[in-house]
mmCIF file of C-alpha atoms in Angstrom:
data_model
loop_
_atom_site.group_PDB
_atom_site.id
_atom_site.type_symbol
_atom_site.label_atom_id
_atom_site.label_comp_id
_atom_site.label_asym_id
_atom_site.label_seq_id
_atom_site.Cartn_x
_atom_site.Cartn_y
_atom_site.Cartn_z
ATOM 1 C CA TRP A 1 108.481 142.117 105.118
ATOM 2 C CA TYR A 2 104.717 142.349 105.558
ATOM 3 C CA GLY A 3 104.258 138.592 105.840
ATOM 4 C CA ALA A 4 107.039 138.315 108.406
ATOM 5 C CA THR A 5 105.580 141.191 110.430
ATOM 6 C CA ILE A 6 102.096 139.662 110.461
ATOM 7 C CA LEU A 7 103.499 136.223 111.292
ATOM 8 C CA SER A 8 105.642 137.481 114.167
ATOM 9 C CA MET A 9 102.807 139.613 115.574
ATOM 10 C CA ASN A 10 100.361 136.721 115.353
ATOM 11 C CA LEU A 11 102.766 134.233 116.940
ATOM 12 C CA LEU A 12 103.412 136.627 119.807
ATOM 13 C CA SER A 13 99.640 137.098 120.128
ATOM 14 C CA ILE A 14 99.229 133.364 120.755
ATOM 15 C CA VAL A 15 101.451 133.667 123.826
ATOM 16 C CA GLU A 16 99.694 136.853 124.972
ATOM 17 C CA VAL A 17 96.174 135.452 124.547
ATOM 18 C CA CYS A 18 97.071 132.252 126.400
ATOM 19 C CA ALA A 19 98.694 134.226 129.223
ATOM 20 C CA ILE A 20 95.626 136.449 129.573
ATOM 21 C CA SER A 21 92.973 133.774 128.958
ATOM 22 C CA LEU A 22 94.130 131.244 131.511
ATOM 23 C CA PRO A 23 93.687 133.313 134.672
ATOM 24 C CA VAL A 24 90.629 135.209 133.413
ATOM 25 C CA TYR A 25 88.798 132.084 132.264
ATOM 26 C CA PHE A 26 89.170 130.344 135.607
ATOM 27 C CA MET A 27 88.746 133.407 137.838
ATOM 28 C CA VAL A 28 85.451 134.283 136.144
ATOM 29 C CA LYS A 29 84.462 130.599 136.401
ATOM 30 C CA LEU A 30 83.364 130.137 132.826
ATOM 31 C CA GLN A 31 82.264 126.642 131.790
ATOM 32 C CA PHE A 32 85.198 124.361 132.332
ATOM 33 C CA THR A 33 85.542 122.020 129.387
ATOM 34 C CA ALA A 34 88.553 121.735 127.137
ATOM 35 C CA ILE A 35 86.594 122.545 123.959
ATOM 36 C CA LYS A 36 84.944 125.641 125.484
ATOM 37 C CA PHE A 37 88.329 126.901 126.673
ATOM 38 C CA LEU A 38 89.785 126.239 123.202
ATOM 39 C CA TYR A 39 86.936 128.157 121.537
ATOM 40 C CA PHE A 40 87.363 130.994 124.048
ATOM 41 C CA CYS A 41 91.049 131.247 123.162
ATOM 42 C CA LEU A 42 90.369 130.994 119.404
ATOM 43 C CA ILE A 43 87.816 133.809 119.575
ATOM 44 C CA LEU A 44 90.144 136.104 121.528
ATOM 45 C CA LEU A 45 93.042 135.148 119.278
ATOM 46 C CA SER A 46 91.106 135.926 116.111
ATOM 47 C CA LEU A 47 90.015 139.308 117.521
ATOM 48 C CA THR A 48 93.640 140.033 118.442
ATOM 49 C CA TRP A 49 94.809 139.103 114.951
ATOM 50 C CA ILE A 50 92.163 141.395 113.438
ATOM 51 C CA GLY A 51 93.456 144.181 115.701
ATOM 52 C CA ASN A 52 97.035 143.488 114.599
ATOM 53 C CA ALA A 53 96.095 143.662 110.920
ATOM 54 C CA LEU A 54 93.930 146.762 111.394
ATOM 55 C CA GLY A 55 96.775 148.460 113.267
ATOM 56 C CA LEU A 56 99.140 147.777 110.380
ATOM 57 C CA VAL A 57 96.640 149.158 107.850
ATOM 58 C CA VAL A 58 96.105 152.341 109.871
ATOM 59 C CA GLY A 59 99.842 152.656 110.478
ATOM 60 C CA ALA A 60 100.529 152.276 106.756
ATOM 61 C CA VAL A 61 98.280 155.173 105.774
ATOM 62 C CA SER A 62 99.356 157.427 108.660
ATOM 63 C CA VAL A 63 102.199 159.909 108.575
ATOM 64 C CA ASP A 64 103.065 159.461 112.256
ATOM 65 C CA LEU A 65 101.894 157.881 115.501
ATOM 66 C CA LYS A 66 99.659 160.843 116.409
ATOM 67 C CA GLU A 67 97.790 160.596 113.116
ATOM 68 C CA ALA A 68 97.376 156.819 113.548
ATOM 69 C CA GLN A 69 95.935 157.334 117.028
ATOM 70 C CA ASN A 70 93.532 159.934 115.646
ATOM 71 C CA MET A 71 92.425 157.572 112.876
ATOM 72 C CA ILE A 72 91.768 154.456 114.950
ATOM 73 C CA MET A 73 88.987 155.838 117.192
ATOM 74 C CA PRO A 74 86.666 156.900 114.335
ATOM 75 C CA ILE A 75 87.065 153.358 112.992
ATOM 76 C CA MET A 76 86.636 151.462 116.254
ATOM 77 C CA ALA A 77 83.979 153.573 118.017
ATOM 78 C CA PRO A 78 81.132 152.789 115.576
ATOM 79 C CA LEU A 79 82.163 149.140 115.423
ATOM 80 C CA LEU A 80 81.960 148.904 119.216
ATOM 81 C CA LEU A 81 78.844 151.056 119.571
ATOM 82 C CA PHE A 82 76.877 149.047 117.010
ATOM 83 C CA SER A 83 78.282 145.596 117.890
ATOM 84 C CA GLY A 84 75.244 144.706 119.995
ATOM 85 C CA TYR A 85 77.193 145.130 123.217
ATOM 86 C CA VAL A 86 76.619 148.826 123.899
ATOM 87 C CA LEU A 87 73.355 149.037 121.957
ATOM 88 C CA PRO A 88 71.397 145.792 121.636
ATOM 89 C CA LYS A 89 70.559 144.923 118.032
ATOM 90 C CA ALA A 90 66.842 145.637 118.623
ATOM 91 C CA GLN A 91 67.680 149.224 119.691
ATOM 92 C CA ILE A 92 69.908 150.062 116.733
ATOM 93 C CA PRO A 93 68.110 152.379 114.296
ATOM 94 C CA SER A 94 67.449 150.678 110.953
ATOM 95 C CA TYR A 95 69.687 153.142 109.073
ATOM 96 C CA PHE A 96 72.649 152.070 111.269
ATOM 97 C CA LEU A 97 71.914 148.333 111.214
ATOM 98 C CA TRP A 98 74.504 147.802 108.487
ATOM 99 C CA LEU A 99 77.185 148.746 111.054
ATOM 100 C CA TYR A 100 76.007 145.847 113.226
ATOM 101 C CA TYR A 101 76.630 143.403 110.405
ATOM 102 C CA VAL A 102 80.051 144.795 109.403
ATOM 103 C CA SER A 103 81.341 144.957 112.985
ATOM 104 C CA PHE A 104 83.814 142.145 113.601
ATOM 105 C CA LEU A 105 83.298 142.810 117.314
ATOM 106 C CA GLN A 106 79.679 141.673 116.954
ATOM 107 C CA TYR A 107 80.816 138.295 115.645
ATOM 108 C CA GLY A 108 83.327 137.954 118.477
ATOM 109 C CA ILE A 109 80.791 138.867 121.167
ATOM 110 C CA THR A 110 78.188 136.523 119.685
ATOM 111 C CA ALA A 111 80.716 133.682 119.544
ATOM 112 C CA LEU A 112 81.654 134.278 123.195
ATOM 113 C CA GLU A 113 77.960 134.307 124.202
ATOM 114 C CA LEU A 114 77.314 131.069 122.332
ATOM 115 C CA ASN A 115 80.421 129.505 123.828
ATOM 116 C CA GLU A 116 79.470 130.307 127.403
ATOM 117 C CA PHE A 117 75.703 129.821 127.413
ATOM 118 C CA THR A 118 75.256 126.824 125.104
ATOM 119 C CA GLY A 119 74.732 123.735 127.236
ATOM 120 C CA LEU A 120 74.855 125.692 130.500
ATOM 121 C CA GLU A 121 72.541 124.505 133.273
ATOM 122 C CA PHE A 122 71.799 127.132 135.900
ATOM 123 C CA THR A 123 71.945 125.781 139.456
ATOM 124 C CA ASP A 124 69.172 128.126 140.515
ATOM 125 C CA PHE A 125 66.665 129.983 138.410
ATOM 126 C CA ASN A 126 68.210 132.911 136.623
ATOM 127 C CA ILE A 127 65.902 135.921 136.344
ATOM 128 C CA PHE A 128 66.511 138.349 133.502
ATOM 129 C CA LYS A 129 64.006 141.003 132.393
ATOM 130 C CA GLY A 130 61.175 139.204 134.189
ATOM 131 C CA HIS A 131 61.909 135.789 132.663
ATOM 132 C CA PHE A 132 63.112 132.685 134.476
ATOM 133 C CA PHE A 133 65.788 130.591 132.825
ATOM 134 C CA LYS A 134 66.929 127.095 133.756
ATOM 135 C CA THR A 135 69.373 126.777 130.872
ATOM 136 C CA GLY A 136 71.768 128.918 128.937
ATOM 137 C CA ASP A 137 70.122 127.749 125.702
ATOM 138 C CA ALA A 138 66.796 129.233 126.849
ATOM 139 C CA PHE A 139 68.568 132.481 127.764
ATOM 140 C CA LEU A 140 70.252 132.623 124.341
ATOM 141 C CA LYS A 141 66.954 132.057 122.519
ATOM 142 C CA LYS A 142 64.760 134.402 124.555
ATOM 143 C CA VAL A 143 67.087 137.276 125.427
ATOM 144 C CA LEU A 144 69.777 137.269 122.724
ATOM 145 C CA ASP A 145 67.700 135.787 119.877
ATOM 146 C CA LEU A 146 70.392 133.147 119.291
ATOM 147 C CA ASP A 147 69.317 129.565 118.778
ATOM 148 C CA PRO A 148 72.355 127.318 119.362
ATOM 149 C CA GLU A 149 70.883 124.836 116.877
ATOM 150 C CA THR A 150 70.984 127.376 114.030
ATOM 151 C CA HIS A 151 73.786 129.682 115.199
ATOM 152 C CA HIS A 152 76.968 127.637 115.294
ATOM 153 C CA ILE A 153 80.031 128.908 117.104
ATOM 154 C CA LEU A 154 82.402 127.618 114.430
ATOM 155 C CA SER A 155 80.581 129.756 111.850
ATOM 156 C CA TYR A 156 81.298 132.860 113.905
ATOM 157 C CA ILE A 157 84.924 131.860 114.443
ATOM 158 C CA GLY A 158 85.194 131.289 110.674
ATOM 159 C CA ILE A 159 83.773 134.760 109.997
ATOM 160 C CA LEU A 160 86.365 136.250 112.356
ATOM 161 C CA PHE A 161 89.181 134.472 110.533
ATOM 162 C CA LEU A 162 87.791 135.761 107.199
ATOM 163 C CA TYR A 163 87.833 139.301 108.616
ATOM 164 C CA GLN A 164 91.440 138.797 109.650
ATOM 165 C CA LEU A 165 92.354 137.481 106.216
ATOM 166 C CA GLY A 166 90.526 140.362 104.518
ATOM 167 C CA ILE A 167 92.091 143.097 106.649
ATOM 168 C CA THR A 168 95.524 141.483 106.294
ATOM 169 C CA THR A 169 95.099 141.449 102.500
ATOM 170 C CA ILE A 170 93.973 145.084 102.481
ATOM 171 C CA GLY A 171 97.014 145.951 104.588
ATOM 172 C CA TYR A 172 99.313 144.209 102.122
ATOM 173 C CA ILE A 173 97.784 146.110 99.199
ATOM 174 C CA VAL A 174 97.949 149.455 101.019
ATOM 175 C CA ILE A 175 101.591 148.966 102.012
ATOM 176 C CA LYS A 176 102.516 147.811 98.513
ATOM 177 C CA LEU A 177 100.874 150.929 97.014
ATOM 178 C CA HIS A 178 102.678 153.201 99.485
ATOM 179 C CA MET A 179 105.997 151.523 98.721
ATOM 180 C CA ARG A 180 105.491 152.105 94.972
ATOM 181 C CA ARG A 181 104.735 155.797 95.568
ATOM 182 C CA LYS A 182 107.855 156.236 97.694
ATOM 183 C CA THR A 183 110.159 154.442 95.255
ATOM 184 C CA GLY A 184 108.613 156.078 92.199
#
């Protein structure tokens, strides 16, 4: 049952991510190459799959929908807050830095930043925090502390897929334990 549920949710997510990605990608005018669009879709797809698996885990340990809704925010809020998006990594207090590294959202955001800015040539100088940038690589290095030569997008996509596999496995174990308790 669990495998079929995950499979059906993930297959439906492929359709949903493609339907959402196509118009957004071109309306925002992100770099138009086939590989960058593929990476964009893979990143969003892996984040969606993580959300699917996390939703099943929370649903499995919840008594009802209200309890599940109450449980998801205390899980997601710190992951979002400390993902580097709301609070940049440099501004996160050292005692909360571990949340930055366990946040799957951080890996997704970093992968999206690498995907868009790597190889990008600005048509006019881009000014950010008093610095001029001609290339996206320079922006990544100076502002985001990401060197495209040492931070590879496929590594981040791989980490996201490992998160999905881990959360899916945890969900399977949790549901199996709950089933044993119910059946005695």
